[in-house]
Amino acid sequence: MTRERTRLVIGVVVTAVYLLPVYWMLNTSLKEQAEVFARPPALVPVPPTLAAYQSAVFGDPDIARGLVNTFVIATGTTVLTLVVAVPAAFALARLRVRWVTPALLLFLAVQMIPAVNLALPMFVLFGRVGLVNTYAGLIVANCSLSIPLAITIMRPYFLSVPGEVLEAARVDGCTTFGAFVRVALPVSIPGLITMAVVSFLGAWGEFVFGLALATGDELQPVSVVIAKLTNAYGTRWNELMAVSAVVAVPVIVLFVLLQRYIVAGLTDGATKG
Amino acid sequence: MLFVAVTVVYPLIYSVLQAFQDVGLREVIRGGAEWVGFANFADQFGRAEFWQALWLSLVYTIGTVALTYVGGLALAMLFVHRFAGRNVMRALLMLAWILPTVVGANVWRWLLDGSYGLLNATLRGLGLIAGDVFWLGQPGPALVSVIVATAWSFAPFAMILLVAALQGVPATLYEAARIDGATTWQQFRHVTLPALRPVSITVMLLIFIFAFKTFDTIYLMTRGGPGGATLTLPLYAFQEAFEFRRYDTAAVATTVMLFVPLVLSVFYFRSLRNEEAA
C-alpha cells in the first residue's frame, strides 16, 4: 500500500515536470508584455490577461488567415483521406487483390520517408501542373502521407468483419458495394474515427509541405506563418505563446475526447507489420 | 495504390533522377535538363559541408535515440505499475508526442531563452549560472538542446510501446531472480533488459528513422544554426533547394537520406517478423 502511494507521488511529480513546457506556454500566454521580462519569472500570471490572444491571434490578419488555411487544409486532407483510404483498405482486406503484401509494405515504408524527400520534388512537379500555392496541392501533399497511414490503421478493422456476414449480405441481394456500406462500415466506426482524427492532427501540425509548397502568403498554414514571424516577435513571447496555445488547443481537445482512438492509431499505425 | 504511386513513388523516382541531372532554377522553370551522370554526387561527396551535415545528422539521431530510449524506459518502468490515476497520467504524457511540432519547438525556444527563459531563471536561482546563457546561440549546447526537445516529444511514444512489452514479462522470472538473491538492479539488468530486447530493437529503429528525418523541430528552433551547428541533412537539402536553387545537389542529399531509412526499414521488418515468431 505504501509502495503504491510512493509510486503515485513519483508519478504525479514526473508527469508535472514532464508537462511543465505546456504549462509554461499557457502561463506565458496569459501574461502582460512587461511581466514576460520579470526576473525571476512569475509562476502564475497575476492577474491573467487575454491581451496577448487579442493582439496576436484575433488582431493579426496573418495569423488569423493562417489558422483558416490550416483548418481548410486539415479538413480537406481528412475528407480526401477517408474517401480514398476507406475503400482501398476494404479492397485490400476483403477482395482478392494481387500484390497485397507488397502494397502494405510500401505503405509502411512511406511513413519512414523524410517529408523533405517528398516536398522538394513535389515543388518542382507541382509547379509544372499548377499545384504550387493552391489548397489542392497542399491537401494532396498531406494525403501522400496520411492515406498510407490510414489504410494501415483501417485494414485490420475490415479484416475482423467475418467473411460469412458479408457473404450473407450478398446472398440477401446486396452488391459488394452494398455489403461494404451496410455491413462492413458500421462495425468499423472506431477505426474510421481513429483514422479521421489521426489524419486531421497530422495535417493540422504539418510544417514541411506548407513551407515548401505555399510560396505566397495567402495560403500558408499557421505553422509556417509562426515560423516566418518568429523574428518579428522578437521578445514578445507572450504573443508567440498565445498563438502556439491556439494551435495546440484543438489538438488537446481532440486528444482529451478521443484519447484511446488516437493512441491506438499512432502506435498501431507505426508498428503493425 | 494509384494515389500513393502518383504522390509518393513518382516524386521519389523523379527526385533520384534529378540527382543525375544538371538542375538549377532555369531548368525547373523551363523544363528539360542535361544528364550529367554522377557529377552531382562527385561534387557533393567532395564538399565538406555535405559530410558535416551527414555527421551532424548521425550525432543528432543517435543522441535522440539514446535519450528517448532511456527516458521512455524510465517512464515505462514507473507507469507499468498499478496506482491511482496511472492511466490518466500516461495519457497526459502522450500530449508531448501529439502536440504539433511548431508548438513544441517554440515553447522550447522560450524555455531556453538566454535572458528570460525558465531554465536560466531556475539555474540562476540555484546559483549554478551567474548571467545569461544563450543555449541556442552556441554550437554544442544548440545541438544538445534540439536533441532534448526532440526526445521530449518522442519519449512518451517509446513509453507506450515499452509498457506493453514490460507487461509481457512473466512475473515468475522476477520471483525466481529474487529467490536467487538478485538485487533490484540485477533483476533489471538480467531479467528486464533481456526480456525487452526484441521490443527495444524495434523502438530504437523506429526512433532512429523518425529522428533521422526530423526537419521541423530543428528548423523552428535554430534554422540549422548557429553557424551550421545543427544543419542536419534534411535542413541541408532544403537549404540547397530553396535558398541556393540547386535542385540537383539537393536531390543528391535527399537520395542519400533515402538510403538510411531504407536500410533500417529492412532491419525493422526483420525484427518485426522475429517478434511475431517468438
Coordinates of C-alpha atoms in Angstrom, one line a residue:
Chain A
M1 CA 0.0 0.0 0.0
T2 CA 2.7 2.4 1.0
R3 CA 4.5 1.3 -2.1
E4 CA 1.6 2.2 -4.2
R5 CA 1.4 5.6 -2.5
T6 CA 5.1 6.3 -3.3
R7 CA 4.5 5.4 -6.9
L8 CA 1.6 7.7 -7.0
V9 CA 3.7 10.6 -5.7
I10 CA 6.5 9.9 -8.1
G11 CA 4.0 9.6 -10.9
V12 CA 2.4 12.9 -10.2
V13 CA 5.8 14.7 -9.9
V14 CA 7.1 13.1 -13.1
T15 CA 4.0 14.0 -15.0
A16 CA 4.0 17.6 -13.7
V17 CA 7.7 18.1 -14.6
Y18 CA 7.2 16.5 -18.0
L19 CA 4.3 18.8 -18.9
L20 CA 6.0 21.9 -17.5
P21 CA 6.7 23.2 -21.0
V22 CA 2.9 23.0 -21.8
Y23 CA 2.1 24.8 -18.6
W24 CA 4.7 27.4 -19.2
M25 CA 3.2 28.1 -22.6
L26 CA -0.2 28.7 -21.1
N27 CA 1.2 30.7 -18.2
T28 CA 3.2 33.0 -20.5
S29 CA 0.4 33.4 -23.0
L30 CA -1.8 34.9 -20.1
K31 CA 0.8 37.5 -19.1
E32 CA 1.3 41.1 -19.9
Q33 CA 4.2 42.0 -22.1
A34 CA 6.0 43.6 -19.1
E35 CA 5.6 40.5 -17.0
V36 CA 7.5 38.4 -19.5
F37 CA 10.6 40.3 -18.6
A38 CA 10.3 39.7 -14.8
R39 CA 13.3 38.2 -13.2
P40 CA 12.7 35.7 -11.7
P41 CA 9.5 35.0 -13.8
A42 CA 6.2 34.7 -12.1
L43 CA 5.0 31.1 -11.8
V44 CA 1.4 32.1 -12.3
P45 CA 0.1 35.0 -14.3
V46 CA -1.3 37.6 -11.9
P47 CA -3.7 38.9 -13.0
P48 CA -4.2 36.7 -16.0
T49 CA -5.0 38.6 -19.2
L50 CA -6.1 37.7 -22.6
A51 CA -4.4 40.7 -24.1
A52 CA -1.8 38.6 -26.0
Y53 CA -4.6 36.5 -27.6
Q54 CA -6.4 39.6 -28.6
S55 CA -3.4 41.3 -30.2
A56 CA -1.6 38.3 -31.7
V57 CA -4.4 36.0 -32.7
F58 CA -7.5 37.9 -33.5
G59 CA -5.8 41.2 -34.1
D60 CA -3.3 39.8 -36.5
P61 CA -4.7 39.2 -40.0
D62 CA -1.7 37.0 -40.9
I63 CA -2.2 34.6 -38.0
A64 CA -6.0 34.6 -38.4
R65 CA -5.6 33.7 -42.1
G66 CA -3.0 31.1 -41.3
L67 CA -5.4 29.4 -38.9
V68 CA -8.2 29.4 -41.5
N69 CA -5.7 27.9 -44.0
T70 CA -4.6 25.2 -41.6
F71 CA -8.2 24.4 -40.9
V72 CA -9.1 24.1 -44.6
I73 CA -6.0 22.0 -45.4
A74 CA -6.6 19.7 -42.4
T75 CA -10.3 19.2 -43.2
G76 CA -9.6 18.7 -46.9
T77 CA -6.9 16.2 -46.0
T78 CA -9.2 14.3 -43.7
V79 CA -12.0 14.1 -46.2
L80 CA -9.8 13.1 -49.1
T81 CA -8.1 10.5 -46.9
L82 CA -11.4 9.0 -45.9
V83 CA -12.7 8.9 -49.5
V84 CA -9.6 7.2 -50.8
A85 CA -8.4 5.1 -47.9
V86 CA -11.6 3.5 -46.7
P87 CA -12.5 1.7 -50.0
A88 CA -8.8 1.0 -50.5
A89 CA -8.5 -0.6 -47.1
F90 CA -11.6 -2.6 -47.7
A91 CA -10.4 -3.8 -51.0
L92 CA -7.0 -4.8 -49.5
A93 CA -8.7 -6.6 -46.7
R94 CA -11.6 -8.3 -48.4
L95 CA -11.4 -8.6 -52.1
R96 CA -9.0 -10.8 -53.9
V97 CA -6.4 -8.3 -55.0
R98 CA -2.9 -9.1 -56.1
W99 CA 0.1 -7.5 -54.5
V100 CA -1.5 -7.1 -51.1
T101 CA 1.7 -7.8 -49.1
P102 CA 4.0 -5.5 -51.2
A103 CA 1.3 -2.8 -51.1
L104 CA 1.2 -3.0 -47.3
L105 CA 5.0 -2.9 -47.0
L106 CA 5.0 0.1 -49.3
F107 CA 2.5 1.9 -47.1
L108 CA 4.6 1.2 -44.0
A109 CA 7.7 2.3 -45.8
V110 CA 6.1 5.6 -46.8
Q111 CA 5.9 6.6 -43.2
M112 CA 9.7 6.3 -42.9
I113 CA 10.4 8.6 -45.8
P114 CA 11.6 12.1 -44.8
A115 CA 9.0 14.7 -45.7
V116 CA 11.7 16.8 -47.2
N117 CA 12.3 14.0 -49.7
L118 CA 8.8 14.4 -51.0
A119 CA 8.5 18.2 -50.6
L120 CA 11.4 19.0 -52.9
P121 CA 10.4 17.0 -55.9
M122 CA 6.7 17.9 -55.3
F123 CA 7.7 21.6 -55.5
V124 CA 9.1 21.1 -59.0
L125 CA 6.4 18.7 -60.2
F126 CA 3.5 20.6 -58.7
G127 CA 5.0 23.7 -60.4
R128 CA 4.5 22.1 -63.8
V129 CA 0.9 21.3 -63.2
G130 CA 0.0 24.5 -61.4
L131 CA -0.5 23.0 -57.9
V132 CA 2.1 25.0 -56.1
N133 CA 0.5 27.6 -53.9
T134 CA -3.0 26.0 -54.1
Y135 CA -5.1 24.4 -51.4
A136 CA -5.4 21.3 -53.7
G137 CA -1.6 20.9 -53.8
L138 CA -1.2 21.2 -50.1
I139 CA -4.0 18.7 -49.5
V140 CA -2.6 16.2 -52.0
A141 CA 0.8 16.6 -50.4
N142 CA -0.6 15.9 -46.9
C143 CA -2.6 13.0 -48.2
S144 CA 0.5 11.4 -49.6
L145 CA 1.5 10.6 -46.0
S146 CA -2.0 10.3 -44.4
I147 CA -3.5 7.9 -46.8
P148 CA -1.0 5.1 -46.4
L149 CA -1.2 5.5 -42.6
A150 CA -5.0 5.5 -42.7
I151 CA -5.0 2.3 -44.8
T152 CA -2.6 0.7 -42.3
I153 CA -4.9 1.6 -39.5
M154 CA -8.2 0.7 -41.2
R155 CA -7.4 -2.6 -42.8
P156 CA -7.4 -4.7 -39.6
Y157 CA -10.9 -3.5 -38.8
F158 CA -12.2 -4.7 -42.1
L159 CA -10.3 -8.0 -41.6
S160 CA -12.1 -8.5 -38.4
V161 CA -15.5 -8.5 -40.1
P162 CA -16.3 -12.2 -40.6
G163 CA -16.4 -13.2 -44.2
E164 CA -19.7 -15.2 -43.6
V165 CA -21.5 -12.0 -42.6
L166 CA -20.5 -10.3 -45.9
E167 CA -21.4 -13.5 -47.8
A168 CA -24.8 -13.5 -46.1
A169 CA -25.4 -9.9 -47.1
R170 CA -24.6 -10.8 -50.7
V171 CA -27.0 -13.7 -50.6
D172 CA -29.7 -11.3 -49.4
G173 CA -29.2 -9.4 -52.6
C174 CA -26.5 -6.8 -51.6
T175 CA -23.8 -5.9 -54.1
T176 CA -20.2 -5.9 -52.9
F177 CA -20.5 -2.2 -52.5
G178 CA -23.8 -2.6 -50.6
A179 CA -22.2 -5.1 -48.3
F180 CA -19.3 -2.7 -47.7
V181 CA -21.6 0.2 -46.9
R182 CA -24.2 -1.6 -44.8
V183 CA -22.2 -4.3 -43.1
A184 CA -18.5 -3.5 -43.0
L185 CA -18.6 0.2 -42.4
P186 CA -21.0 0.3 -39.4
V187 CA -18.9 -2.2 -37.4
S188 CA -15.7 -0.3 -38.3
I189 CA -16.7 3.0 -36.8
P190 CA -13.9 3.1 -34.2
G191 CA -11.4 2.6 -37.0
L192 CA -13.0 5.4 -39.0
I193 CA -12.8 7.8 -36.0
T194 CA -9.1 6.8 -35.4
M195 CA -8.1 7.4 -39.0
A196 CA -10.0 10.6 -39.3
V197 CA -8.5 12.1 -36.2
V198 CA -5.0 10.9 -36.9
S199 CA -5.2 12.4 -40.5
F200 CA -6.6 15.7 -39.2
L201 CA -4.0 16.0 -36.5
G202 CA -1.2 15.1 -38.9
A203 CA -2.3 17.8 -41.3
W204 CA -3.0 20.3 -38.6
G205 CA 0.6 20.3 -37.3
E206 CA 2.2 19.8 -40.7
F207 CA 5.1 22.2 -41.5
V208 CA 7.4 21.0 -44.2
F209 CA 4.9 20.8 -47.1
G210 CA 3.4 24.2 -46.1
L211 CA 6.9 25.7 -46.1
A212 CA 7.8 24.3 -49.4
L213 CA 4.6 24.4 -51.3
A214 CA 2.8 27.5 -50.1
T215 CA 5.2 30.1 -51.6
G216 CA 2.8 33.0 -51.3
D217 CA 1.5 34.4 -48.0
E218 CA -2.2 33.9 -48.7
L219 CA -2.3 30.1 -48.4
Q220 CA 0.4 29.5 -45.8
P221 CA -0.7 27.3 -42.8
V222 CA -0.4 28.9 -39.4
S223 CA 2.7 26.7 -38.6
V224 CA 4.6 28.4 -41.4
V225 CA 3.3 31.9 -40.5
I226 CA 4.6 31.5 -37.0
A227 CA 8.0 30.4 -38.2
K228 CA 8.1 33.4 -40.6
L229 CA 7.1 35.8 -37.8
T230 CA 9.5 34.3 -35.3
N231 CA 11.9 37.1 -35.7
A232 CA 9.2 39.7 -35.9
Y233 CA 8.0 38.5 -32.5
G234 CA 11.4 39.2 -31.0
T235 CA 10.8 39.2 -27.3
R236 CA 7.0 39.3 -27.5
W237 CA 7.0 35.8 -26.0
N238 CA 3.5 36.2 -24.6
E239 CA 2.1 36.7 -28.0
L240 CA 4.1 33.8 -29.5
M241 CA 2.9 31.6 -26.7
A242 CA -0.7 32.7 -27.3
V243 CA -0.5 31.8 -30.9
S244 CA 1.1 28.4 -30.0
A245 CA -1.6 27.8 -27.5
V246 CA -4.3 28.5 -30.1
V247 CA -2.7 26.0 -32.4
A248 CA -2.4 23.5 -29.6
V249 CA -5.9 23.8 -28.2
P250 CA -7.8 21.8 -30.9
V251 CA -5.2 19.1 -30.6
I252 CA -5.6 19.0 -26.8
V253 CA -9.4 19.0 -27.1
L254 CA -9.5 16.2 -29.7
F255 CA -7.0 14.3 -27.6
V256 CA -9.0 14.5 -24.4
L257 CA -12.2 13.5 -26.2
L258 CA -10.7 10.7 -28.3
Q259 CA -7.6 9.7 -26.5
R260 CA -8.0 6.0 -26.8
Y261 CA -8.5 6.2 -30.6
I262 CA -5.5 8.4 -31.1
V263 CA -3.1 6.4 -29.0
A264 CA -4.2 3.2 -30.7
G265 CA -3.9 4.7 -34.1
L266 CA -0.5 6.3 -33.6
T267 CA 1.1 3.2 -32.1
D268 CA -0.5 0.6 -34.3
G269 CA 0.0 2.5 -37.5
A270 CA 3.7 2.7 -36.8
T271 CA 4.3 -0.8 -35.7
K272 CA 1.8 -3.2 -37.3
G273 CA 3.7 -5.4 -39.8
Chain B
M1 CA -2.5 2.3 -54.6
L2 CA -2.6 4.6 -57.5
F3 CA -2.7 7.6 -55.3
V4 CA 0.4 6.5 -53.4
A5 CA 2.1 5.7 -56.7
V6 CA 1.5 9.1 -58.0
T7 CA 2.2 11.2 -54.9
V8 CA 5.0 9.2 -53.3
V9 CA 6.7 6.8 -55.7
Y10 CA 6.8 9.2 -58.7
P11 CA 8.2 12.2 -56.8
L12 CA 10.8 9.9 -55.2
I13 CA 11.9 8.5 -58.6
Y14 CA 11.8 11.9 -60.1
S15 CA 14.0 13.2 -57.3
V16 CA 16.5 10.4 -57.7
L17 CA 16.7 11.1 -61.4
Q18 CA 17.2 14.8 -60.7
A19 CA 20.3 13.9 -58.8
F20 CA 21.8 12.8 -62.1
Q21 CA 20.9 15.9 -64.0
D22 CA 22.0 19.5 -64.1
V23 CA 19.1 21.3 -62.5
G24 CA 19.0 24.9 -61.5
L25 CA 16.3 27.4 -61.3
R26 CA 16.3 27.9 -65.1
E27 CA 15.7 24.2 -65.8
V28 CA 12.9 24.0 -63.2
I29 CA 11.0 26.8 -64.9
R30 CA 11.6 25.8 -68.5
G31 CA 11.9 22.0 -68.1
G32 CA 14.5 19.8 -69.7
A33 CA 17.8 19.3 -68.1
E34 CA 21.1 17.8 -69.2
W35 CA 22.1 14.4 -67.9
V36 CA 25.4 14.6 -66.1
G37 CA 25.9 11.1 -64.7
F38 CA 27.4 11.0 -61.3
A39 CA 28.8 14.6 -61.5
N40 CA 26.5 15.9 -58.8
F41 CA 27.4 13.1 -56.5
A42 CA 31.1 13.7 -57.1
D43 CA 30.5 17.4 -56.4
Q44 CA 28.6 16.7 -53.1
F45 CA 31.0 14.0 -51.9
G46 CA 33.8 16.4 -52.4
R47 CA 32.2 19.1 -50.2
A48 CA 33.0 19.4 -46.6
E49 CA 29.5 20.9 -45.9
F50 CA 27.8 17.8 -47.1
W51 CA 29.9 15.5 -44.9
Q52 CA 29.4 17.9 -42.0
A53 CA 25.6 17.7 -42.4
L54 CA 25.7 13.9 -42.6
W55 CA 27.8 13.8 -39.5
L56 CA 25.5 16.2 -37.6
S57 CA 22.6 14.1 -38.7
L58 CA 24.1 11.0 -37.2
V59 CA 25.1 12.7 -33.9
Y60 CA 21.6 14.2 -33.6
T61 CA 19.9 11.0 -34.4
I62 CA 22.0 8.8 -32.2
G63 CA 21.7 11.3 -29.3
T64 CA 17.9 11.4 -29.8
V65 CA 17.6 7.6 -29.9
A66 CA 19.7 7.2 -26.7
L67 CA 17.9 9.9 -24.7
T68 CA 14.4 8.8 -26.0
Y69 CA 15.0 5.2 -25.2
V70 CA 16.4 5.8 -21.7
G71 CA 13.7 8.4 -20.9
G72 CA 11.0 6.2 -22.4
L73 CA 12.2 3.1 -20.5
A74 CA 12.3 5.1 -17.2
L75 CA 8.8 6.3 -17.7
A76 CA 7.6 2.8 -18.7
M77 CA 9.2 1.2 -15.6
L78 CA 7.2 3.7 -13.5
F79 CA 3.9 3.6 -15.3
V80 CA 3.8 -0.2 -15.8
H81 CA 2.8 -0.5 -12.1
R82 CA -0.7 -0.1 -10.9
F83 CA -1.5 3.0 -8.9
A84 CA -4.3 5.5 -8.7
G85 CA -4.5 7.8 -11.7
R86 CA -1.9 5.9 -13.6
N87 CA -3.9 5.7 -16.8
V88 CA -4.7 9.4 -16.7
M89 CA -1.0 10.3 -16.2
R90 CA 0.1 8.0 -19.0
A91 CA -2.4 9.7 -21.3
L92 CA -1.3 13.2 -20.3
L93 CA 2.3 12.3 -21.1
M94 CA 1.2 11.4 -24.6
L95 CA 0.4 15.1 -25.1
A96 CA 4.0 15.8 -25.6
W97 CA 4.0 13.3 -28.5
I98 CA 0.9 14.6 -30.3
L99 CA 1.4 18.3 -29.8
P100 CA 2.2 20.0 -33.2
T101 CA 6.0 20.3 -33.5
V102 CA 5.6 24.0 -34.2
V103 CA 4.2 24.4 -30.7
G104 CA 6.7 22.2 -29.0
A105 CA 9.7 23.9 -30.8
N106 CA 8.6 27.4 -29.9
V107 CA 7.9 26.5 -26.3
W108 CA 11.4 25.0 -26.0
R109 CA 12.9 28.1 -27.6
W110 CA 11.2 30.2 -25.0
L111 CA 12.2 27.9 -22.1
L112 CA 15.8 28.0 -23.3
D113 CA 15.8 31.8 -23.8
G114 CA 19.1 33.3 -22.5
S115 CA 17.7 36.3 -20.7
Y116 CA 14.1 35.5 -19.6
G117 CA 13.8 31.7 -20.1
L118 CA 12.6 29.4 -17.3
L119 CA 15.6 27.2 -17.5
N120 CA 18.1 30.0 -16.9
A121 CA 15.9 31.5 -14.2
T122 CA 16.0 28.1 -12.4
L123 CA 19.7 27.7 -12.8
R124 CA 20.3 31.3 -11.6
G125 CA 18.0 30.6 -8.6
L126 CA 20.1 27.5 -7.8
G127 CA 23.3 29.5 -8.2
L128 CA 24.6 27.3 -11.0
I129 CA 25.0 30.1 -13.5
A130 CA 25.5 33.8 -12.9
G131 CA 24.5 35.7 -16.0
D132 CA 22.7 34.8 -19.2
V133 CA 23.5 31.6 -21.1
F134 CA 22.3 31.5 -24.7
W135 CA 21.8 27.8 -25.2
L136 CA 20.7 28.0 -28.8
G137 CA 23.4 30.6 -29.6
Q138 CA 26.4 28.2 -29.2
P139 CA 27.1 25.2 -31.4
G140 CA 27.4 22.4 -28.8
P141 CA 24.6 23.5 -26.5
A142 CA 22.3 24.2 -29.5
L143 CA 22.8 20.6 -30.7
V144 CA 22.1 19.2 -27.3
S145 CA 19.0 21.5 -27.0
V146 CA 17.4 20.2 -30.2
I147 CA 18.1 16.7 -29.1
V148 CA 16.4 17.3 -25.7
A149 CA 13.4 18.9 -27.4
T150 CA 13.0 16.0 -29.9
A151 CA 13.5 13.4 -27.2
W152 CA 10.9 15.1 -25.0
S153 CA 8.2 14.6 -27.7
F154 CA 9.4 11.1 -28.7
A155 CA 9.8 9.5 -25.2
P156 CA 6.1 9.1 -24.4
F157 CA 5.7 7.2 -27.7
A158 CA 8.6 4.9 -26.7
M159 CA 7.0 4.6 -23.2
I160 CA 3.7 3.2 -24.6
L161 CA 5.5 0.5 -26.6
L162 CA 7.8 -0.4 -23.7
V163 CA 4.9 -0.6 -21.2
A164 CA 3.2 -3.1 -23.4
A165 CA 6.4 -5.1 -23.5
L166 CA 7.0 -4.9 -19.8
Q167 CA 3.6 -6.2 -19.1
G168 CA 4.5 -9.3 -21.1
V169 CA 7.5 -10.2 -18.9
P170 CA 6.4 -13.2 -16.8
A171 CA 6.3 -12.4 -13.1
T172 CA 7.7 -15.8 -12.3
L173 CA 11.0 -14.7 -13.8
Y174 CA 11.3 -11.9 -11.2
E175 CA 10.3 -14.3 -8.5
A176 CA 13.0 -16.8 -9.5
A177 CA 15.6 -14.0 -9.6
R178 CA 14.5 -12.8 -6.1
I179 CA 14.8 -16.3 -4.7
D180 CA 18.3 -16.4 -6.2
G181 CA 19.1 -13.2 -4.2
A182 CA 19.2 -10.8 -7.1
T183 CA 19.1 -7.1 -6.2
T184 CA 16.7 -4.7 -7.9
W185 CA 19.5 -3.6 -10.3
Q186 CA 20.5 -7.2 -11.0
Q187 CA 16.8 -8.0 -11.8
F188 CA 16.7 -5.1 -14.2
R189 CA 20.0 -6.0 -15.8
H190 CA 19.5 -9.7 -16.1
V191 CA 15.7 -10.1 -16.4
T192 CA 14.0 -7.0 -17.7
L193 CA 16.5 -5.9 -20.3
P194 CA 17.0 -9.3 -21.9
A195 CA 13.2 -9.8 -22.0
L196 CA 12.7 -6.4 -23.6
R197 CA 15.4 -7.0 -26.2
P198 CA 13.2 -7.5 -29.3
V199 CA 10.9 -4.6 -28.5
S200 CA 13.9 -2.4 -27.6
I201 CA 15.4 -3.0 -31.0
T202 CA 12.1 -2.1 -32.7
V203 CA 11.7 1.0 -30.6
M204 CA 15.3 2.2 -31.3
L205 CA 14.9 1.5 -35.0
L206 CA 11.7 3.5 -35.2
I207 CA 13.1 6.4 -33.2
F208 CA 16.2 6.3 -35.4
I209 CA 14.1 6.6 -38.5
F210 CA 11.9 9.3 -37.0
A211 CA 14.8 11.4 -35.8
F212 CA 16.9 11.0 -38.9
K213 CA 14.1 12.6 -41.0
T214 CA 13.3 15.4 -38.5
F215 CA 13.2 18.7 -40.1
D216 CA 10.6 20.9 -38.4
T217 CA 11.8 20.8 -34.8
I218 CA 15.4 21.8 -35.8
Y219 CA 14.4 24.3 -38.4
L220 CA 12.0 26.0 -36.0
M221 CA 14.4 26.1 -33.1
T222 CA 17.7 27.0 -34.8
R223 CA 17.3 27.2 -38.6
G224 CA 20.3 24.9 -38.7
G225 CA 22.4 27.5 -36.8
P226 CA 24.4 28.8 -35.2
G227 CA 26.9 28.7 -38.0
G228 CA 25.5 25.4 -39.4
A229 CA 26.0 23.6 -36.0
T230 CA 22.6 22.0 -36.3
L231 CA 22.3 21.8 -40.1
T232 CA 21.4 18.2 -40.4
L233 CA 20.9 16.5 -43.8
P234 CA 17.2 17.3 -44.2
L235 CA 17.9 21.0 -43.5
Y236 CA 20.9 20.9 -45.8
A237 CA 18.8 19.5 -48.6
F238 CA 16.1 22.1 -48.0
Q239 CA 18.7 24.9 -48.0
E240 CA 20.3 23.7 -51.2
A241 CA 16.9 23.7 -53.0
F242 CA 15.1 26.8 -51.6
E243 CA 18.0 29.1 -50.8
F244 CA 20.6 28.3 -53.4
R245 CA 18.2 26.9 -56.0
R246 CA 20.5 24.0 -56.6
Y247 CA 17.8 21.3 -57.1
D248 CA 20.3 18.8 -58.4
T249 CA 22.6 18.7 -55.4
A250 CA 19.6 18.9 -53.1
A251 CA 18.4 15.7 -54.8
V252 CA 21.7 14.1 -54.1
A253 CA 21.3 14.8 -50.4
T254 CA 17.7 13.5 -50.3
T255 CA 18.8 10.4 -52.2
V256 CA 21.4 9.7 -49.6
M257 CA 18.7 10.4 -47.0
L258 CA 16.5 7.8 -48.6
F259 CA 19.2 5.1 -48.3
V260 CA 19.5 5.3 -44.5
P261 CA 15.8 4.6 -43.7
L262 CA 15.6 2.1 -46.5
V263 CA 18.4 0.0 -45.0
L264 CA 17.0 0.4 -41.5
S265 CA 13.5 -0.5 -42.7
V266 CA 14.8 -3.8 -43.8
F267 CA 16.2 -4.4 -40.3
Y268 CA 12.9 -3.2 -38.9
F269 CA 10.7 -5.5 -40.9
R270 CA 13.0 -8.4 -40.0
S271 CA 12.8 -7.5 -36.3
L272 CA 9.0 -7.4 -36.5
R273 CA 9.0 -10.8 -38.1
N274 CA 11.3 -12.2 -35.3
E275 CA 9.0 -10.6 -32.7
E276 CA 6.0 -12.4 -34.2
A277 CA 7.9 -15.7 -34.5
A278 CA 9.0 -15.5 -30.9

